[in-house]
PDB file of C-alpha atoms in Angstrom:
ATOM      1  CA  UNK A   1     -75.983   0.256   7.240  1.00  0.00           C
ATOM      2  CA  UNK A   2     -78.922   0.014   8.960  1.00  0.00           C
ATOM      3  CA  UNK A   3     -78.744  -3.706   8.426  1.00  0.00           C
ATOM      4  CA  UNK A   4     -76.057  -3.602  11.152  1.00  0.00           C
ATOM      5  CA  UNK A   5     -77.798  -2.956  14.011  1.00  0.00           C
ATOM      6  CA  UNK A   6     -80.610  -6.069  15.826  1.00  0.00           C
ATOM      7  CA  UNK A   7     -84.539  -4.743  14.614  1.00  0.00           C
ATOM      8  CA  UNK A   8     -84.851  -4.305  18.319  1.00  0.00           C
ATOM      9  CA  UNK A   9     -82.686  -0.850  18.582  1.00  0.00           C
ATOM     10  CA  UNK A  10     -83.519   0.090  14.792  1.00  0.00           C
ATOM     11  CA  UNK A  11     -87.428  -0.026  16.233  1.00  0.00           C
ATOM     12  CA  UNK A  12     -86.465   2.979  18.924  1.00  0.00           C
ATOM     13  CA  UNK A  13     -87.062   6.393  17.707  1.00  0.00           C
ATOM     14  CA  UNK A  14     -83.562   8.415  17.181  1.00  0.00           C
ATOM     15  CA  UNK A  15     -82.335  11.044  20.065  1.00  0.00           C
ATOM     16  CA  UNK A  16     -80.830  14.401  19.834  1.00  0.00           C
ATOM     17  CA  UNK A  17     -78.975  13.243  22.644  1.00  0.00           C
ATOM     18  CA  UNK A  18     -78.303  10.185  21.801  1.00  0.00           C
ATOM     19  CA  UNK A  19     -76.983  11.263  17.903  1.00  0.00           C
ATOM     20  CA  UNK A  20     -73.376  10.053  17.420  1.00  0.00           C
ATOM     21  CA  UNK A  21     -71.900  13.861  16.742  1.00  0.00           C
ATOM     22  CA  UNK A  22     -72.084  15.706  12.676  1.00  0.00           C
ATOM     23  CA  UNK A  23     -69.156  13.974  10.625  1.00  0.00           C
ATOM     24  CA  UNK A  24     -67.497  11.445  13.264  1.00  0.00           C
ATOM     25  CA  UNK A  25     -68.089   9.246  10.671  1.00  0.00           C
ATOM     26  CA  UNK A  26     -65.753  10.913   8.203  1.00  0.00           C
ATOM     27  CA  UNK A  27     -63.602  11.568   9.633  1.00  0.00           C
ATOM     28  CA  UNK A  28     -63.137   7.665  11.505  1.00  0.00           C
ATOM     29  CA  UNK A  29     -63.127   6.225   7.606  1.00  0.00           C
ATOM     30  CA  UNK A  30     -60.333   9.373   7.149  1.00  0.00           C
ATOM     31  CA  UNK A  31     -58.142   8.666   9.264  1.00  0.00           C
ATOM     32  CA  UNK A  32     -58.121   4.567   8.811  1.00  0.00           C
ATOM     33  CA  UNK A  33     -57.618   6.120   4.924  1.00  0.00           C
ATOM     34  CA  UNK A  34     -54.086   8.091   5.874  1.00  0.00           C
ATOM     35  CA  UNK A  35     -53.316   4.827   7.578  1.00  0.00           C
ATOM     36  CA  UNK A  36     -53.477   2.354   4.575  1.00  0.00           C
ATOM     37  CA  UNK A  37     -51.696   5.030   2.742  1.00  0.00           C
ATOM     38  CA  UNK A  38     -49.313   5.273   5.321  1.00  0.00           C
ATOM     39  CA  UNK A  39     -47.892   1.709   4.798  1.00  0.00           C
ATOM     40  CA  UNK A  40     -48.696   1.256   0.886  1.00  0.00           C
ATOM     41  CA  UNK A  41     -45.944   3.916   1.197  1.00  0.00           C
ATOM     42  CA  UNK A  42     -43.941   2.689   3.312  1.00  0.00           C
ATOM     43  CA  UNK A  43     -44.007  -1.334   1.396  1.00  0.00           C
ATOM     44  CA  UNK A  44     -43.541   0.412  -2.111  1.00  0.00           C
ATOM     45  CA  UNK A  45     -40.297   1.994   0.172  1.00  0.00           C
ATOM     46  CA  UNK A  46     -38.875  -1.132   0.999  1.00  0.00           C
ATOM     47  CA  UNK A  47     -39.748  -3.233  -1.786  1.00  0.00           C
ATOM     48  CA  UNK A  48     -37.484  -0.956  -4.059  1.00  0.00           C
ATOM     49  CA  UNK A  49     -34.423  -0.554  -1.663  1.00  0.00           C
ATOM     50  CA  UNK A  50     -34.296  -3.948  -1.208  1.00  0.00           C
ATOM     51  CA  UNK A  51     -34.807  -4.605  -5.590  1.00  0.00           C
ATOM     52  CA  UNK A  52     -32.780  -2.126  -6.312  1.00  0.00           C
ATOM     53  CA  UNK A  53     -28.970  -1.140  -5.498  1.00  0.00           C
ATOM     54  CA  UNK A  54     -27.529   1.731  -4.402  1.00  0.00           C
ATOM     55  CA  UNK A  55     -25.292   2.354  -7.612  1.00  0.00           C
ATOM     56  CA  UNK A  56     -21.460   2.917  -6.368  1.00  0.00           C
ATOM     57  CA  UNK A  57     -19.194   5.522  -8.410  1.00  0.00           C
ATOM     58  CA  UNK A  58     -16.686   2.369  -8.733  1.00  0.00           C
ATOM     59  CA  UNK A  59     -15.976  -0.633 -10.704  1.00  0.00           C
ATOM     60  CA  UNK A  60     -19.497  -2.563 -11.269  1.00  0.00           C
ATOM     61  CA  UNK A  61     -17.958  -5.227 -10.328  1.00  0.00           C
ATOM     62  CA  UNK A  62     -18.213  -4.939  -6.864  1.00  0.00           C
ATOM     63  CA  UNK A  63     -21.534  -5.147  -5.831  1.00  0.00           C
ATOM     64  CA  UNK A  64     -22.000  -8.443  -8.686  1.00  0.00           C
ATOM     65  CA  UNK A  65     -22.518 -12.211  -7.408  1.00  0.00           C
ATOM     66  CA  UNK A  66     -22.177 -13.570 -10.778  1.00  0.00           C
ATOM     67  CA  UNK A  67     -19.334 -16.025 -11.436  1.00  0.00           C
ATOM     68  CA  UNK A  68     -18.103 -18.769 -13.577  1.00  0.00           C
ATOM     69  CA  UNK A  69     -16.470 -21.529 -13.004  1.00  0.00           C
ATOM     70  CA  UNK A  70     -15.168 -20.156 -10.092  1.00  0.00           C
ATOM     71  CA  UNK A  71     -14.245 -17.063 -11.149  1.00  0.00           C
ATOM     72  CA  UNK A  72     -15.542 -13.686 -10.757  1.00  0.00           C
ATOM     73  CA  UNK A  73     -16.281 -11.147 -12.909  1.00  0.00           C
ATOM     74  CA  UNK A  74     -14.404  -8.972 -14.013  1.00  0.00           C
ATOM     75  CA  UNK A  75     -14.190  -4.540 -16.353  1.00  0.00           C
ATOM     76  CA  UNK A  76     -11.225  -4.175 -18.892  1.00  0.00           C
ATOM     77  CA  UNK A  77      -8.427  -1.336 -17.265  1.00  0.00           C
ATOM     78  CA  UNK A  78      -9.417   1.661 -20.099  1.00  0.00           C
ATOM     79  CA  UNK A  79      -6.243   1.674 -22.035  1.00  0.00           C
ATOM     80  CA  UNK A  80      -5.262   5.436 -21.745  1.00  0.00           C
ATOM     81  CA  UNK A  81      -4.409   4.007 -17.706  1.00  0.00           C
ATOM     82  CA  UNK A  82      -1.736   1.504 -18.866  1.00  0.00           C
ATOM     83  CA  UNK A  83       2.057   2.058 -17.999  1.00  0.00           C
ATOM     84  CA  UNK A  84       4.500  -1.094 -19.425  1.00  0.00           C
ATOM     85  CA  UNK A  85       6.784  -3.235 -16.323  1.00  0.00           C
ATOM     86  CA  UNK A  86       8.798  -4.764 -18.362  1.00  0.00           C
ATOM     87  CA  UNK A  87      11.716  -3.104 -20.264  1.00  0.00           C
ATOM     88  CA  UNK A  88      10.376  -4.322 -24.549  1.00  0.00           C
ATOM     89  CA  UNK A  89       6.854  -1.969 -23.268  1.00  0.00           C
ATOM     90  CA  UNK A  90       4.478  -4.914 -23.611  1.00  0.00           C
ATOM     91  CA  UNK A  91       3.220  -5.426 -20.122  1.00  0.00           C
ATOM     92  CA  UNK A  92       2.044  -3.396 -18.881  1.00  0.00           C
ATOM     93  CA  UNK A  93      -0.230  -2.593 -15.675  1.00  0.00           C
ATOM     94  CA  UNK A  94      -2.337   0.491 -14.144  1.00  0.00           C
ATOM     95  CA  UNK A  95      -0.805   3.244 -13.409  1.00  0.00           C
ATOM     96  CA  UNK A  96      -0.814   3.503  -9.530  1.00  0.00           C
ATOM     97  CA  UNK A  97      -0.239  -0.136 -10.250  1.00  0.00           C
ATOM     98  CA  UNK A  98       2.802  -0.080 -11.844  1.00  0.00           C
ATOM     99  CA  UNK A  99       4.627   2.802  -9.711  1.00  0.00           C
ATOM    100  CA  UNK A 100       4.881  -0.392  -6.855  1.00  0.00           C
ATOM    101  CA  UNK A 101       5.643  -2.755  -8.790  1.00  0.00           C
ATOM    102  CA  UNK A 102       8.244  -1.280 -10.755  1.00  0.00           C
ATOM    103  CA  UNK A 103       9.542   0.644  -6.771  1.00  0.00           C
ATOM    104  CA  UNK A 104       8.852  -3.177  -5.737  1.00  0.00           C
ATOM    105  CA  UNK A 105      11.509  -5.185  -8.855  1.00  0.00           C
ATOM    106  CA  UNK A 106      14.743  -2.086  -7.382  1.00  0.00           C
ATOM    107  CA  UNK A 107      13.826  -3.061  -3.711  1.00  0.00           C
ATOM    108  CA  UNK A 108      14.225  -7.032  -4.307  1.00  0.00           C
ATOM    109  CA  UNK A 109      17.510  -6.150  -6.555  1.00  0.00           C
ATOM    110  CA  UNK A 110      18.962  -4.392  -4.262  1.00  0.00           C
ATOM    111  CA  UNK A 111      18.725  -7.483  -2.281  1.00  0.00           C
ATOM    112  CA  UNK A 112      19.747  -9.512  -5.677  1.00  0.00           C
ATOM    113  CA  UNK A 113      16.949 -10.740  -6.343  1.00  0.00           C
ATOM    114  CA  UNK A 114      14.701 -10.608  -9.710  1.00  0.00           C
ATOM    115  CA  UNK A 115      12.013 -10.171 -10.409  1.00  0.00           C
ATOM    116  CA  UNK A 116      10.038 -10.544 -13.691  1.00  0.00           C
ATOM    117  CA  UNK A 117       6.933  -9.985 -14.856  1.00  0.00           C
ATOM    118  CA  UNK A 118       5.532 -12.014 -17.487  1.00  0.00           C
ATOM    119  CA  UNK A 119       2.182 -10.825 -18.067  1.00  0.00           C
ATOM    120  CA  UNK A 120      -0.081  -7.804 -16.442  1.00  0.00           C
ATOM    121  CA  UNK A 121      -2.852  -6.921 -18.643  1.00  0.00           C
ATOM    122  CA  UNK A 122      -4.409  -8.797 -21.496  1.00  0.00           C
ATOM    123  CA  UNK A 123      -7.736  -7.873 -23.342  1.00  0.00           C
ATOM    124  CA  UNK A 124     -11.304 -10.412 -22.632  1.00  0.00           C
ATOM    125  CA  UNK A 125      -9.319 -11.026 -26.322  1.00  0.00           C
ATOM    126  CA  UNK A 126      -6.433 -12.057 -25.406  1.00  0.00           C
ATOM    127  CA  UNK A 127      -7.936 -14.026 -22.535  1.00  0.00           C
ATOM    128  CA  UNK A 128     -10.702 -15.399 -24.979  1.00  0.00           C
ATOM    129  CA  UNK A 129      -7.656 -17.423 -27.392  1.00  0.00           C
ATOM    130  CA  UNK A 130      -6.098 -18.582 -24.192  1.00  0.00           C
ATOM    131  CA  UNK A 131      -9.571 -20.092 -23.179  1.00  0.00           C
ATOM    132  CA  UNK A 132     -11.228 -21.005 -25.674  1.00  0.00           C
ATOM    133  CA  UNK A 133      -8.000 -22.000 -28.266  1.00  0.00           C
ATOM    134  CA  UNK A 134      -5.794 -23.738 -25.312  1.00  0.00           C
ATOM    135  CA  UNK A 135      -8.806 -25.572 -24.210  1.00  0.00           C
ATOM    136  CA  UNK A 136      -9.364 -27.513 -27.465  1.00  0.00           C
ATOM    137  CA  UNK A 137      -5.895 -27.709 -28.152  1.00  0.00           C
ATOM    138  CA  UNK A 138      -5.272 -29.821 -25.241  1.00  0.00           C
ATOM    139  CA  UNK A 139      -8.757 -31.583 -24.827  1.00  0.00           C
ATOM    140  CA  UNK A 140      -9.590 -29.943 -21.621  1.00  0.00           C
ATOM    141  CA  UNK A 141     -13.119 -29.717 -20.427  1.00  0.00           C
ATOM    142  CA  UNK A 142     -14.538 -26.276 -19.461  1.00  0.00           C
ATOM    143  CA  UNK A 143     -14.236 -27.613 -15.948  1.00  0.00           C
ATOM    144  CA  UNK A 144     -10.902 -28.357 -16.465  1.00  0.00           C
ATOM    145  CA  UNK A 145      -9.298 -25.580 -18.393  1.00  0.00           C
ATOM    146  CA  UNK A 146     -11.285 -23.178 -16.215  1.00  0.00           C
ATOM    147  CA  UNK A 147      -8.877 -24.823 -13.077  1.00  0.00           C
ATOM    148  CA  UNK A 148      -5.321 -22.807 -14.537  1.00  0.00           C
ATOM    149  CA  UNK A 149      -6.470 -20.174 -16.496  1.00  0.00           C
ATOM    150  CA  UNK A 150     -10.850 -18.081 -16.370  1.00  0.00           C
ATOM    151  CA  UNK A 151     -12.698 -17.098 -19.007  1.00  0.00           C
ATOM    152  CA  UNK A 152     -12.533 -14.509 -20.290  1.00  0.00           C
ATOM    153  CA  UNK A 153     -14.514 -11.588 -18.899  1.00  0.00           C
ATOM    154  CA  UNK A 154     -14.068 -12.720 -16.192  1.00  0.00           C
ATOM    155  CA  UNK A 155      -9.918 -12.797 -15.722  1.00  0.00           C
ATOM    156  CA  UNK A 156      -8.424 -10.623 -12.598  1.00  0.00           C
ATOM    157  CA  UNK A 157      -5.878 -10.071 -15.484  1.00  0.00           C
ATOM    158  CA  UNK A 158      -8.603  -7.601 -17.077  1.00  0.00           C
ATOM    159  CA  UNK A 159      -7.616  -4.531 -14.757  1.00  0.00           C
ATOM    160  CA  UNK A 160      -4.614  -4.283 -14.654  1.00  0.00           C
ATOM    161  CA  UNK A 161      -4.046  -5.062 -11.213  1.00  0.00           C
ATOM    162  CA  UNK A 162      -2.397  -8.126 -11.656  1.00  0.00           C
ATOM    163  CA  UNK A 163       0.282  -9.216 -12.855  1.00  0.00           C
ATOM    164  CA  UNK A 164       2.770 -12.649 -13.141  1.00  0.00           C
ATOM    165  CA  UNK A 165       5.776 -12.666 -11.721  1.00  0.00           C
ATOM    166  CA  UNK A 166       8.788 -14.870 -12.307  1.00  0.00           C
ATOM    167  CA  UNK A 167      12.633 -15.538 -11.351  1.00  0.00           C
ATOM    168  CA  UNK A 168      14.739 -13.436 -13.292  1.00  0.00           C
ATOM    169  CA  UNK A 169      17.540 -16.312 -12.520  1.00  0.00           C
ATOM    170  CA  UNK A 170      15.526 -19.653 -12.480  1.00  0.00           C
ATOM    171  CA  UNK A 171      12.902 -19.247 -16.577  1.00  0.00           C
ATOM    172  CA  UNK A 172      12.439 -22.969 -15.511  1.00  0.00           C
ATOM    173  CA  UNK A 173       9.706 -22.646 -12.863  1.00  0.00           C
ATOM    174  CA  UNK A 174       7.616 -19.689 -14.603  1.00  0.00           C
ATOM    175  CA  UNK A 175       4.154 -19.647 -14.232  1.00  0.00           C
ATOM    176  CA  UNK A 176       4.575 -23.563 -12.199  1.00  0.00           C
ATOM    177  CA  UNK A 177       4.356 -23.897  -8.745  1.00  0.00           C
ATOM    178  CA  UNK A 178       7.981 -24.776  -8.272  1.00  0.00           C
ATOM    179  CA  UNK A 179       8.361 -21.132  -9.006  1.00  0.00           C
ATOM    180  CA  UNK A 180       7.431 -21.491  -4.339  1.00  0.00           C
ATOM    181  CA  UNK A 181      10.998 -23.017  -4.188  1.00  0.00           C
ATOM    182  CA  UNK A 182      12.806 -19.768  -6.147  1.00  0.00           C
ATOM    183  CA  UNK A 183      14.727 -16.898  -4.411  1.00  0.00           C
ATOM    184  CA  UNK A 184      11.953 -14.890  -5.944  1.00  0.00           C
ATOM    185  CA  UNK A 185       8.915 -15.934  -4.279  1.00  0.00           C
ATOM    186  CA  UNK A 186      10.287 -16.505  -0.745  1.00  0.00           C
ATOM    187  CA  UNK A 187      11.497 -12.615  -1.230  1.00  0.00           C
ATOM    188  CA  UNK A 188       7.444 -11.712  -2.089  1.00  0.00           C
ATOM    189  CA  UNK A 189       6.154 -14.258   0.562  1.00  0.00           C
ATOM    190  CA  UNK A 190       8.273 -11.227   3.026  1.00  0.00           C
ATOM    191  CA  UNK A 191       7.720  -8.767   1.462  1.00  0.00           C
ATOM    192  CA  UNK A 192       5.577  -7.854  -1.500  1.00  0.00           C
ATOM    193  CA  UNK A 193       2.248  -6.659   0.696  1.00  0.00           C
ATOM    194  CA  UNK A 194       4.663  -3.370   1.901  1.00  0.00           C
ATOM    195  CA  UNK A 195       4.198  -2.507  -2.258  1.00  0.00           C
ATOM    196  CA  UNK A 196       0.548  -3.462  -1.063  1.00  0.00           C
ATOM    197  CA  UNK A 197       0.805  -6.603  -3.683  1.00  0.00           C
ATOM    198  CA  UNK A 198      -1.361 -10.856  -2.339  1.00  0.00           C
ATOM    199  CA  UNK A 199      -0.996 -13.359  -3.982  1.00  0.00           C
ATOM    200  CA  UNK A 200      -4.577 -14.015  -5.195  1.00  0.00           C
ATOM    201  CA  UNK A 201      -4.460 -17.596  -5.678  1.00  0.00           C
ATOM    202  CA  UNK A 202      -2.855 -19.437  -2.626  1.00  0.00           C
ATOM    203  CA  UNK A 203      -3.018 -22.829  -2.017  1.00  0.00           C
ATOM    204  CA  UNK A 204      -6.763 -24.296  -1.581  1.00  0.00           C
ATOM    205  CA  UNK A 205      -7.821 -21.282  -2.089  1.00  0.00           C
ATOM    206  CA  UNK A 206     -12.502 -20.907  -1.800  1.00  0.00           C
ATOM    207  CA  UNK A 207     -12.386 -19.877  -5.505  1.00  0.00           C
ATOM    208  CA  UNK A 208     -11.416 -23.178  -6.047  1.00  0.00           C
ATOM    209  CA  UNK A 209      -8.968 -22.083  -8.327  1.00  0.00           C
ATOM    210  CA  UNK A 210      -4.979 -23.985  -8.370  1.00  0.00           C
ATOM    211  CA  UNK A 211      -2.670 -22.713  -6.581  1.00  0.00           C
ATOM    212  CA  UNK A 212      -0.896 -20.538  -8.198  1.00  0.00           C
ATOM    213  CA  UNK A 213       2.185 -18.661  -6.093  1.00  0.00           C
ATOM    214  CA  UNK A 214       3.150 -15.737  -9.836  1.00  0.00           C
ATOM    215  CA  UNK A 215       0.660 -15.272 -10.379  1.00  0.00           C
ATOM    216  CA  UNK A 216      -0.501 -11.578  -7.765  1.00  0.00           C
ATOM    217  CA  UNK A 217      -2.411  -8.557  -7.435  1.00  0.00           C
ATOM    218  CA  UNK A 218      -1.972  -4.840  -6.965  1.00  0.00           C
ATOM    219  CA  UNK A 219      -5.109  -3.392  -3.339  1.00  0.00           C
ATOM    220  CA  UNK A 220      -3.600  -0.566  -2.260  1.00  0.00           C
ATOM    221  CA  UNK A 221      -6.011   2.132  -3.600  1.00  0.00           C
ATOM    222  CA  UNK A 222      -9.445   3.176  -3.541  1.00  0.00           C
ATOM    223  CA  UNK A 223     -10.738   1.573  -6.704  1.00  0.00           C
ATOM    224  CA  UNK A 224      -8.018  -1.434  -7.018  1.00  0.00           C
ATOM    225  CA  UNK A 225      -9.177  -3.029  -3.687  1.00  0.00           C
ATOM    226  CA  UNK A 226     -13.119  -2.131  -5.147  1.00  0.00           C
ATOM    227  CA  UNK A 227     -12.245  -4.028  -7.937  1.00  0.00           C
ATOM    228  CA  UNK A 228     -11.038  -7.121  -5.464  1.00  0.00           C
ATOM    229  CA  UNK A 229     -13.412  -6.882  -2.576  1.00  0.00           C
ATOM    230  CA  UNK A 230     -15.480  -9.677  -3.342  1.00  0.00           C
ATOM    231  CA  UNK A 231     -12.650 -12.168  -3.709  1.00  0.00           C
ATOM    232  CA  UNK A 232     -11.465 -10.824  -0.828  1.00  0.00           C
ATOM    233  CA  UNK A 233     -14.882 -11.322   1.469  1.00  0.00           C
ATOM    234  CA  UNK A 234     -14.925 -14.796  -0.224  1.00  0.00           C
ATOM    235  CA  UNK A 235     -11.982 -15.630   1.036  1.00  0.00           C
ATOM    236  CA  UNK A 236     -11.999 -14.264   4.810  1.00  0.00           C
ATOM    237  CA  UNK A 237     -15.208 -15.847   4.607  1.00  0.00           C
ATOM    238  CA  UNK A 238     -14.037 -19.337   4.224  1.00  0.00           C
ATOM    239  CA  UNK A 239     -11.181 -18.541   6.414  1.00  0.00           C
ATOM    240  CA  UNK A 240     -10.642 -21.026   9.924  1.00  0.00           C
TER     241      UNK A 240
END
């Protein structure tokens, strides 16, 4: 260590009055080491917090940032949570959504409007056919098919909260843009929010999906709202 001391000073005798206090060098070194350990620990904690987002107790789609051809990923609803909303029992929604949909149908009926359920919960296997098989039958590219149908694993119908609605008196408008000209659509525009349903794909939606006036989703409880959080955030961020 004395190599850092000028030669002239190294040749001078060291007296007790000029000697450094015993143990002073170790105290300084210990302090430096302690500060280094604290800084390293802080860096490690920040890296962990950035790289490992806190998991939620709800649907994992809340933290997902992936999308495919404009569609967001969704998990399938457990079959045990589904209830029928059609007379034949084939069209089903999650329990909370089914209850509010039936109430909405009854309210519309009192005003002479017939809301007809056309499609509710769909499994990934069902969606696989609707996307890939129909795409081949119509000789469509994947990007073309995605404008009107989500790839399997990316459909709101998987959640059990989404439903396609038609006008019972106007079957020729089912699953068509002309549905917006029916009494059923006009009634939904005015009243659906009272039953916690909203239009998923309005005109010029930020996901780039074709306008679907018949496709509505339930956002009336904590889980359904969290399930569609990413899509709602995307829409709000792109609104003027």
